[in-house]
Amino acid sequence: MEDINELDTSTITVFNNVDAITQTFNGEKPLASETLNKKTSVSRNIYCEICGKSFASNSNLTKHKRIHSGEKPFQCEICGKAFTQNSHLVVHIRSHTGEKPFRCEACGKSFVSDSDLTRHKVIHSGEKPYHCQICGKSFTNNSNLVIHIRSHTGEKPFCCELCGKSFVSNIHLTSHKRIHSGENLCYCKICGKSFVNNSKLVIHRSSHTGEKPCHCDVCGKCFVSNSNLTRHKLIHSGEKSFHCEICGKSFVSNIVLTKHKRSHTGEKPFQCETCGKSFSVNSSLVVHNRSHTGEKPFHCEICGKSFVENSKLTIHIRSHTGEKPYRCEVCGKSFVNNSDLTKHKRIHTGEKPYHCDICGKSFKTNSHLKAHKRIHTRKNPFNCEM
């Protein structure tokens, strides 16, 4: 018989009562027990040989290594898409079956995964525990914070192997790749235009229907998407967290800041394939292309007149309604568009932001500057035919 002191006590179970002992000897699980070997903090002593990241178990390391190898051993039998983990395949299959087993108790909305439900619940609680240390903006989850921080740093770590374009998140890169592959594109039934995801298609459809379901509760202005509404609301709050390092001007979003920076660098990355003209923003190129095709997709329902862009249609409609929503705070005069109001305000401020690089004379509008420059060039575009 072994000495009691030499026994291995690491797995001895201490029972709290007689019933527990009886149930164990009957082959049943004890009701109350505690093991002598208390759980301590989980050690992370298994390391990835490629990147050095540590893991608590060998199975987690195996899953991680697939990031480096690109191995995707779990394949969907319906569409052939492959995944690095079986759990990801299970969630994906629900996109085919329509199954959404995770239901929100507050609003009844259902989700394909527990993680999606967890993220959704924050909408009801209003909790945003992840804060940006640069601008103070808060987020419901850490992944959104990480992506947001890249708007400050300019980091775009996800690069397209085909065209070299970079993105702040893998989701954006995945959507972009569909442009090249043509896979799972969403098509507009009205005009046939294709989009990388359904949300962009929904926004596009409003250009045909004129529907703008997102309303600003401050000024009543309507927008085609919630993201556009969110950006608009910053005008009312006065929040401008994105600053230009060159001139110090501030902007409501990183997108606007990026466009502004091109005014300093002169960068015009969007080029017309027909005439070679370049533009600082893609939207200007899209509008310009219509000068070649003659396309005018925005139609006035009152008089039938057509326009190359929706903003011109919006301004035109005000000629029928008499609406002048842009009002000068100094003299009370109203205007049909914001650009006219901006020009008008210079009467009060005396600002003349357009300067002649030949003689230094300044003007309130760019059109006045262009007319002035003809004095130096002696170029007269208006000739009498008689």
Short mmCIF file of C-alpha atoms in Angstrom, two decimals:
data_model
loop_
_atom_site.label_atom_id
_atom_site.label_comp_id
_atom_site.label_asym_id
_atom_site.label_seq_id
_atom_site.Cartn_x
_atom_site.Cartn_y
_atom_site.Cartn_z
CA MET A 1 0.00 0.00 0.00
CA GLU A 2 1.29 3.47 -1.00
CA ASP A 3 2.22 6.02 1.62
CA ILE A 4 -0.54 8.63 1.96
CA ASN A 5 2.02 11.42 1.57
CA GLU A 6 3.06 10.09 -1.85
CA LEU A 7 -0.44 10.16 -3.34
CA ASP A 8 -1.15 12.50 -6.30
CA THR A 9 -3.70 14.99 -4.89
CA SER A 10 -4.02 17.11 -8.04
CA THR A 11 -7.30 15.49 -9.04
CA ILE A 12 -8.76 14.56 -5.63
CA THR A 13 -12.34 15.77 -5.24
CA VAL A 14 -13.53 16.98 -1.82
CA PHE A 15 -17.26 16.42 -1.28
CA ASN A 16 -19.28 18.82 0.78
CA ASN A 17 -22.02 16.44 1.89
CA VAL A 18 -23.01 12.78 2.19
CA ASP A 19 -25.53 12.98 -0.67
CA ALA A 20 -22.77 13.99 -3.06
CA ILE A 21 -20.67 10.98 -2.01
CA THR A 22 -23.64 8.64 -2.44
CA GLN A 23 -24.44 10.01 -5.91
CA THR A 24 -20.82 9.65 -7.02
CA PHE A 25 -20.63 6.04 -5.96
CA ASN A 26 -23.92 5.41 -7.80
CA GLY A 27 -22.21 6.65 -10.99
CA GLU A 28 -23.93 10.06 -10.93
CA LYS A 29 -22.36 13.54 -11.05
CA PRO A 30 -22.00 15.08 -7.57
CA LEU A 31 -24.24 18.02 -6.77
CA ALA A 32 -21.56 20.05 -5.01
CA SER A 33 -17.83 19.57 -5.20
CA GLU A 34 -14.65 21.51 -5.48
CA THR A 35 -11.31 20.39 -6.82
CA LEU A 36 -8.11 21.07 -4.99
CA ASN A 37 -6.35 22.37 -8.10
CA LYS A 38 -7.91 25.87 -8.42
CA LYS A 39 -7.85 27.44 -11.92
CA THR A 40 -5.30 30.16 -12.29
CA SER A 41 -4.91 32.64 -15.12
CA VAL A 42 -4.59 30.97 -18.52
CA SER A 43 -1.00 30.95 -19.74
CA ARG A 44 -0.28 31.98 -23.33
CA ASN A 45 2.96 30.12 -23.95
CA ILE A 46 2.31 28.82 -27.49
CA TYR A 47 3.80 31.14 -30.10
CA CYS A 48 3.37 31.58 -33.85
CA GLU A 49 6.75 31.03 -35.53
CA ILE A 50 5.88 33.52 -38.29
CA CYS A 51 4.61 36.62 -36.43
CA GLY A 52 5.34 35.83 -32.77
CA LYS A 53 1.72 36.13 -31.57
CA SER A 54 0.96 33.96 -28.52
CA PHE A 55 -2.00 31.65 -27.88
CA ALA A 56 -3.50 29.71 -24.98
CA SER A 57 -3.97 26.49 -26.91
CA ASN A 58 -2.54 24.66 -29.88
CA SER A 59 -5.95 24.63 -31.64
CA ASN A 60 -6.07 28.45 -31.55
CA LEU A 61 -2.56 28.57 -33.00
CA THR A 62 -3.61 26.19 -35.81
CA LYS A 63 -6.55 28.48 -36.69
CA HIS A 64 -4.27 31.52 -36.61
CA LYS A 65 -1.64 29.97 -38.92
CA ARG A 66 -4.26 29.80 -41.69
CA ILE A 67 -4.03 33.61 -41.91
CA HIS A 68 -0.42 33.22 -43.07
CA SER A 69 -0.89 30.12 -45.24
CA GLY A 70 -4.19 31.22 -46.79
CA GLU A 71 -5.60 27.74 -46.10
CA LYS A 72 -9.39 27.55 -46.07
CA PRO A 73 -10.32 23.91 -45.39
CA PHE A 74 -14.04 24.48 -44.74
CA GLN A 75 -16.02 24.80 -47.96
CA CYS A 76 -19.68 25.62 -48.56
CA GLU A 77 -21.35 22.83 -50.58
CA ILE A 78 -23.91 25.28 -51.97
CA CYS A 79 -21.75 28.07 -53.46
CA GLY A 80 -18.20 26.74 -53.03
CA LYS A 81 -16.98 29.59 -50.82
CA ALA A 82 -14.25 28.49 -48.40
CA PHE A 83 -13.44 29.54 -44.82
CA THR A 84 -10.57 29.24 -42.34
CA GLN A 85 -12.86 28.06 -39.52
CA ASN A 86 -15.87 25.77 -39.36
CA SER A 87 -17.77 28.30 -37.22
CA HIS A 88 -17.47 30.85 -40.05
CA LEU A 89 -18.85 28.27 -42.50
CA VAL A 90 -21.83 27.60 -40.19
CA VAL A 91 -22.68 31.32 -40.09
CA HIS A 92 -22.23 31.60 -43.88
CA ILE A 93 -24.61 28.69 -44.61
CA ARG A 94 -27.35 30.69 -42.86
CA SER A 95 -27.08 33.25 -45.70
CA HIS A 96 -28.40 30.48 -47.98
CA THR A 97 -30.99 29.04 -45.59
CA GLY A 98 -32.17 32.39 -44.22
CA GLU A 99 -31.85 31.05 -40.66
CA LYS A 100 -31.37 33.73 -37.99
CA PRO A 101 -31.38 31.93 -34.63
CA PHE A 102 -30.19 34.82 -32.47
CA ARG A 103 -33.07 37.12 -31.52
CA CYS A 104 -32.98 40.50 -29.76
CA GLU A 105 -35.33 40.49 -26.75
CA ALA A 106 -35.76 44.27 -26.93
CA CYS A 107 -36.93 44.75 -30.54
CA GLY A 108 -37.36 41.23 -31.92
CA LYS A 109 -34.77 41.62 -34.68
CA SER A 110 -32.93 38.39 -35.53
CA PHE A 111 -29.31 37.73 -36.52
CA VAL A 112 -27.23 34.95 -38.06
CA SER A 113 -24.57 35.00 -35.31
CA ASP A 114 -24.31 35.72 -31.62
CA SER A 115 -21.60 38.35 -32.25
CA ASP A 116 -23.95 40.28 -34.57
CA LEU A 117 -26.64 40.22 -31.87
CA THR A 118 -24.17 41.46 -29.25
CA ARG A 119 -23.16 44.41 -31.46
CA HIS A 120 -26.83 45.18 -32.16
CA LYS A 121 -27.80 45.26 -28.46
CA VAL A 122 -25.57 48.28 -27.93
CA ILE A 123 -28.07 50.30 -30.02
CA HIS A 124 -30.64 49.86 -27.26
CA SER A 125 -28.26 50.52 -24.36
CA GLY A 126 -26.59 53.48 -26.09
CA GLU A 127 -23.29 52.30 -24.66
CA LYS A 128 -20.16 53.32 -26.58
CA PRO A 129 -17.25 52.16 -24.44
CA TYR A 130 -14.50 52.55 -27.06
CA HIS A 131 -13.14 56.12 -27.30
CA CYS A 132 -10.77 57.71 -29.79
CA GLN A 133 -7.93 59.41 -27.91
CA ILE A 134 -7.34 61.81 -30.82
CA CYS A 135 -10.81 63.34 -31.33
CA GLY A 136 -12.86 61.83 -28.48
CA LYS A 137 -15.39 60.10 -30.74
CA SER A 138 -16.92 56.96 -29.20
CA PHE A 139 -17.82 53.60 -30.74
CA THR A 140 -19.90 50.55 -29.85
CA ASN A 141 -17.09 48.08 -30.62
CA ASN A 142 -13.31 48.05 -30.80
CA SER A 143 -13.11 47.08 -34.49
CA ASN A 144 -14.96 50.28 -35.49
CA LEU A 145 -12.57 52.30 -33.31
CA VAL A 146 -9.53 50.71 -35.00
CA ILE A 147 -10.92 51.57 -38.45
CA HIS A 148 -11.76 55.13 -37.29
CA ILE A 149 -8.23 55.75 -35.98
CA ARG A 150 -6.94 55.07 -39.49
CA SER A 151 -8.87 58.15 -40.65
CA HIS A 152 -6.49 60.18 -38.48
CA THR A 153 -3.29 58.29 -39.34
CA GLY A 154 -4.11 57.80 -43.02
CA GLU A 155 -3.21 54.11 -42.73
CA LYS A 156 -4.79 51.84 -45.36
CA PRO A 157 -3.31 48.38 -44.72
CA PHE A 158 -5.60 46.40 -47.03
CA CYS A 159 -4.31 46.55 -50.60
CA CYS A 160 -5.91 45.24 -53.80
CA GLU A 161 -3.46 42.93 -55.61
CA LEU A 162 -5.02 43.73 -58.98
CA CYS A 163 -5.08 47.54 -59.10
CA GLY A 164 -3.07 48.59 -56.02
CA LYS A 165 -5.88 50.56 -54.41
CA SER A 166 -5.77 50.53 -50.59
CA PHE A 167 -8.52 50.46 -47.96
CA VAL A 168 -8.91 51.04 -44.22
CA SER A 169 -10.70 47.72 -43.63
CA ASN A 170 -10.82 44.24 -45.10
CA ILE A 171 -14.60 44.57 -45.64
CA HIS A 172 -14.03 47.53 -47.97
CA LEU A 173 -11.33 45.60 -49.84
CA THR A 174 -13.61 42.57 -50.24
CA SER A 175 -16.38 44.77 -51.66
CA HIS A 176 -13.91 46.47 -54.00
CA LYS A 177 -12.61 43.15 -55.38
CA ARG A 178 -16.06 42.41 -56.77
CA ILE A 179 -15.48 45.19 -59.31
CA HIS A 180 -12.68 43.11 -60.80
CA SER A 181 -14.29 39.66 -60.47
CA GLY A 182 -17.88 40.68 -61.21
CA GLU A 183 -18.88 38.28 -58.40
CA ASN A 184 -22.10 38.91 -56.44
CA LEU A 185 -22.65 42.36 -57.94
CA CYS A 186 -26.01 44.04 -57.31
CA TYR A 187 -27.71 45.38 -60.45
CA CYS A 188 -30.21 48.20 -60.78
CA LYS A 189 -33.34 46.89 -62.56
CA ILE A 190 -34.06 50.36 -63.96
CA CYS A 191 -30.77 51.30 -65.63
CA GLY A 192 -28.65 48.15 -65.29
CA LYS A 193 -25.84 49.80 -63.34
CA SER A 194 -23.95 47.44 -61.00
CA PHE A 195 -22.82 47.92 -57.39
CA VAL A 196 -20.53 46.01 -55.04
CA ASN A 197 -23.14 45.84 -52.27
CA ASN A 198 -26.87 46.21 -51.76
CA SER A 199 -26.61 49.35 -49.60
CA LYS A 200 -25.02 51.26 -52.51
CA LEU A 201 -27.72 49.94 -54.83
CA VAL A 202 -30.45 51.20 -52.46
CA ILE A 203 -28.83 54.67 -52.42
CA HIS A 204 -28.57 54.62 -56.23
CA ARG A 205 -32.26 53.73 -56.66
CA SER A 206 -33.20 57.01 -55.00
CA SER A 207 -31.72 58.80 -58.03
CA HIS A 208 -34.57 57.25 -60.04
CA THR A 209 -37.33 57.50 -57.44
CA GLY A 210 -36.27 60.76 -55.74
CA GLU A 211 -36.90 59.08 -52.38
CA LYS A 212 -34.95 60.51 -49.42
CA PRO A 213 -36.11 58.62 -46.31
CA CYS A 214 -33.56 59.99 -43.80
CA HIS A 215 -34.71 63.29 -42.25
CA CYS A 216 -32.70 65.77 -40.18
CA ASP A 217 -34.66 66.55 -37.00
CA VAL A 218 -32.96 69.98 -36.75
CA CYS A 219 -33.60 71.55 -40.17
CA GLY A 220 -35.82 68.99 -41.90
CA LYS A 221 -33.41 68.35 -44.78
CA CYS A 222 -33.73 64.86 -46.31
CA PHE A 223 -31.06 62.40 -47.41
CA VAL A 224 -30.90 59.13 -49.32
CA SER A 225 -28.80 57.36 -46.69
CA ASN A 226 -28.24 57.45 -42.95
CA SER A 227 -24.48 57.99 -43.44
CA ASN A 228 -25.18 61.19 -45.41
CA LEU A 229 -27.55 62.33 -42.67
CA THR A 230 -24.92 61.67 -39.99
CA ARG A 231 -22.35 63.78 -41.88
CA HIS A 232 -24.94 66.54 -42.36
CA LYS A 233 -25.74 66.70 -38.62
CA LEU A 234 -22.14 67.73 -37.94
CA ILE A 235 -22.99 71.05 -39.63
CA HIS A 236 -25.47 71.76 -36.82
CA SER A 237 -23.20 70.52 -34.01
CA GLY A 238 -20.24 72.49 -35.37
CA GLU A 239 -17.99 69.48 -34.81
CA LYS A 240 -15.00 69.48 -37.17
CA SER A 241 -12.53 66.87 -35.96
CA PHE A 242 -10.45 66.54 -39.12
CA HIS A 243 -7.78 69.20 -39.60
CA CYS A 244 -5.64 70.07 -42.62
CA GLU A 245 -1.95 70.06 -41.63
CA ILE A 246 -1.12 72.49 -44.44
CA CYS A 247 -3.56 75.37 -43.88
CA GLY A 248 -5.23 74.44 -40.56
CA LYS A 249 -8.75 74.35 -42.00
CA SER A 250 -11.10 71.88 -40.27
CA PHE A 251 -13.67 69.53 -41.75
CA VAL A 252 -16.58 67.38 -40.62
CA SER A 253 -15.21 64.14 -42.11
CA ASN A 254 -11.98 62.59 -43.34
CA ILE A 255 -13.48 62.20 -46.83
CA VAL A 256 -13.97 65.97 -47.12
CA LEU A 257 -10.47 66.57 -45.72
CA THR A 258 -8.94 64.20 -48.30
CA LYS A 259 -10.70 66.05 -51.12
CA HIS A 260 -9.57 69.40 -49.69
CA LYS A 261 -5.91 68.34 -49.52
CA ARG A 262 -5.94 67.90 -53.29
CA SER A 263 -6.44 71.68 -53.60
CA HIS A 264 -2.94 72.03 -52.08
CA THR A 265 -1.24 69.15 -53.90
CA GLY A 266 -3.00 69.67 -57.23
CA GLU A 267 -3.65 65.94 -57.35
CA LYS A 268 -6.36 64.90 -59.79
CA PRO A 269 -6.48 61.10 -59.67
CA PHE A 270 -9.71 60.64 -61.63
CA GLN A 271 -9.14 60.82 -65.40
CA CYS A 272 -11.64 60.79 -68.26
CA GLU A 273 -10.89 57.94 -70.68
CA THR A 274 -12.46 59.88 -73.56
CA CYS A 275 -10.70 63.25 -73.45
CA GLY A 276 -8.03 62.81 -70.76
CA LYS A 277 -9.35 65.56 -68.48
CA SER A 278 -8.61 64.90 -64.81
CA PHE A 279 -10.60 65.63 -61.65
CA SER A 280 -9.88 65.78 -57.94
CA VAL A 281 -13.02 63.80 -57.02
CA ASN A 282 -14.73 60.85 -58.70
CA SER A 283 -18.19 62.46 -58.59
CA SER A 284 -16.92 65.28 -60.84
CA LEU A 285 -15.63 62.70 -63.32
CA VAL A 286 -19.01 60.92 -63.35
CA VAL A 287 -20.80 64.21 -64.12
CA HIS A 288 -18.18 65.12 -66.74
CA ASN A 289 -18.58 61.79 -68.57
CA ARG A 290 -22.19 62.73 -69.22
CA SER A 291 -20.95 65.64 -71.37
CA HIS A 292 -19.62 62.97 -73.76
CA THR A 293 -22.58 60.58 -73.56
CA GLY A 294 -25.26 63.30 -73.44
CA GLU A 295 -26.89 61.47 -70.54
CA LYS A 296 -29.20 63.56 -68.34
CA PRO A 297 -30.71 61.07 -65.88
CA PHE A 298 -32.41 63.55 -63.56
CA HIS A 299 -35.81 64.74 -64.81
CA CYS A 300 -38.12 67.47 -63.52
CA GLU A 301 -41.64 66.04 -63.06
CA ILE A 302 -43.17 69.51 -63.44
CA CYS A 303 -41.74 70.71 -66.77
CA GLY A 304 -39.83 67.67 -68.04
CA LYS A 305 -36.44 69.39 -68.17
CA SER A 306 -33.47 67.06 -67.62
CA PHE A 307 -30.16 67.56 -65.81
CA VAL A 308 -26.77 65.84 -65.62
CA GLU A 309 -26.70 65.83 -61.81
CA ASN A 310 -29.29 65.64 -59.04
CA SER A 311 -28.15 68.83 -57.27
CA LYS A 312 -28.94 70.86 -60.43
CA LEU A 313 -32.41 69.30 -60.53
CA THR A 314 -32.99 70.18 -56.87
CA ILE A 315 -32.08 73.83 -57.51
CA HIS A 316 -34.22 73.89 -60.66
CA ILE A 317 -37.31 72.60 -58.83
CA ARG A 318 -37.07 75.64 -56.55
CA SER A 319 -37.73 77.84 -59.62
CA HIS A 320 -41.18 76.21 -59.69
CA THR A 321 -41.83 76.21 -55.94
CA GLY A 322 -40.20 79.59 -55.17
CA GLU A 323 -38.34 77.99 -52.27
CA LYS A 324 -35.20 79.82 -51.09
CA PRO A 325 -33.88 77.86 -48.12
CA TYR A 326 -30.52 79.63 -47.73
CA ARG A 327 -30.91 82.84 -45.73
CA CYS A 328 -28.33 85.52 -44.95
CA GLU A 329 -28.12 86.07 -41.18
CA VAL A 330 -26.92 89.67 -41.68
CA CYS A 331 -29.55 91.15 -44.01
CA GLY A 332 -32.16 88.41 -44.27
CA LYS A 333 -31.91 87.94 -48.03
CA SER A 334 -32.65 84.37 -49.19
CA PHE A 335 -31.18 82.25 -51.99
CA VAL A 336 -32.03 79.06 -53.86
CA ASN A 337 -28.59 77.48 -53.27
CA ASN A 338 -25.77 77.67 -50.76
CA SER A 339 -23.12 78.83 -53.28
CA ASP A 340 -25.17 81.98 -54.05
CA LEU A 341 -25.44 82.67 -50.31
CA THR A 342 -21.66 82.23 -49.89
CA LYS A 343 -20.99 84.73 -52.69
CA HIS A 344 -23.54 87.17 -51.20
CA LYS A 345 -21.94 87.05 -47.74
CA ARG A 346 -18.74 88.50 -49.22
CA ILE A 347 -20.63 91.78 -49.73
CA HIS A 348 -20.87 92.04 -45.93
CA THR A 349 -17.41 90.67 -45.08
CA GLY A 350 -15.51 92.30 -47.96
CA GLU A 351 -13.71 88.99 -48.56
CA LYS A 352 -12.10 88.58 -51.97
CA PRO A 353 -10.58 85.08 -52.01
CA TYR A 354 -9.75 84.90 -55.73
CA HIS A 355 -6.39 86.51 -56.60
CA CYS A 356 -4.85 87.28 -59.97
CA ASP A 357 -1.38 85.68 -60.12
CA ILE A 358 -0.27 88.30 -62.68
CA CYS A 359 -1.14 91.63 -61.02
CA GLY A 360 -2.35 90.56 -57.54
CA LYS A 361 -5.84 92.06 -57.84
CA SER A 362 -8.51 90.21 -55.83
CA PHE A 363 -12.12 89.29 -56.60
CA LYS A 364 -15.20 87.99 -54.79
CA THR A 365 -15.94 85.23 -57.31
CA ASN A 366 -13.93 82.98 -59.58
CA SER A 367 -15.98 84.08 -62.61
CA HIS A 368 -14.95 87.72 -61.98
CA LEU A 369 -11.30 86.61 -61.78
CA LYS A 370 -11.55 84.74 -65.10
CA ALA A 371 -13.11 87.79 -66.78
CA HIS A 372 -10.32 90.00 -65.36
CA LYS A 373 -7.54 87.72 -66.66
CA ARG A 374 -8.66 88.41 -70.22
CA ILE A 375 -7.23 91.92 -69.79
CA HIS A 376 -3.77 90.37 -69.47
CA THR A 377 -4.19 87.65 -72.11
CA ARG A 378 -6.21 89.89 -74.46
CA LYS A 379 -8.27 86.80 -75.18
CA ASN A 380 -11.90 87.55 -75.99
CA PRO A 381 -14.11 84.44 -76.19
CA PHE A 382 -17.14 86.44 -77.30
CA ASN A 383 -16.88 87.43 -80.96
CA CYS A 384 -19.50 89.23 -83.00
CA GLU A 385 -20.55 87.13 -86.01
CA MET A 386 -21.74 90.18 -87.99
#
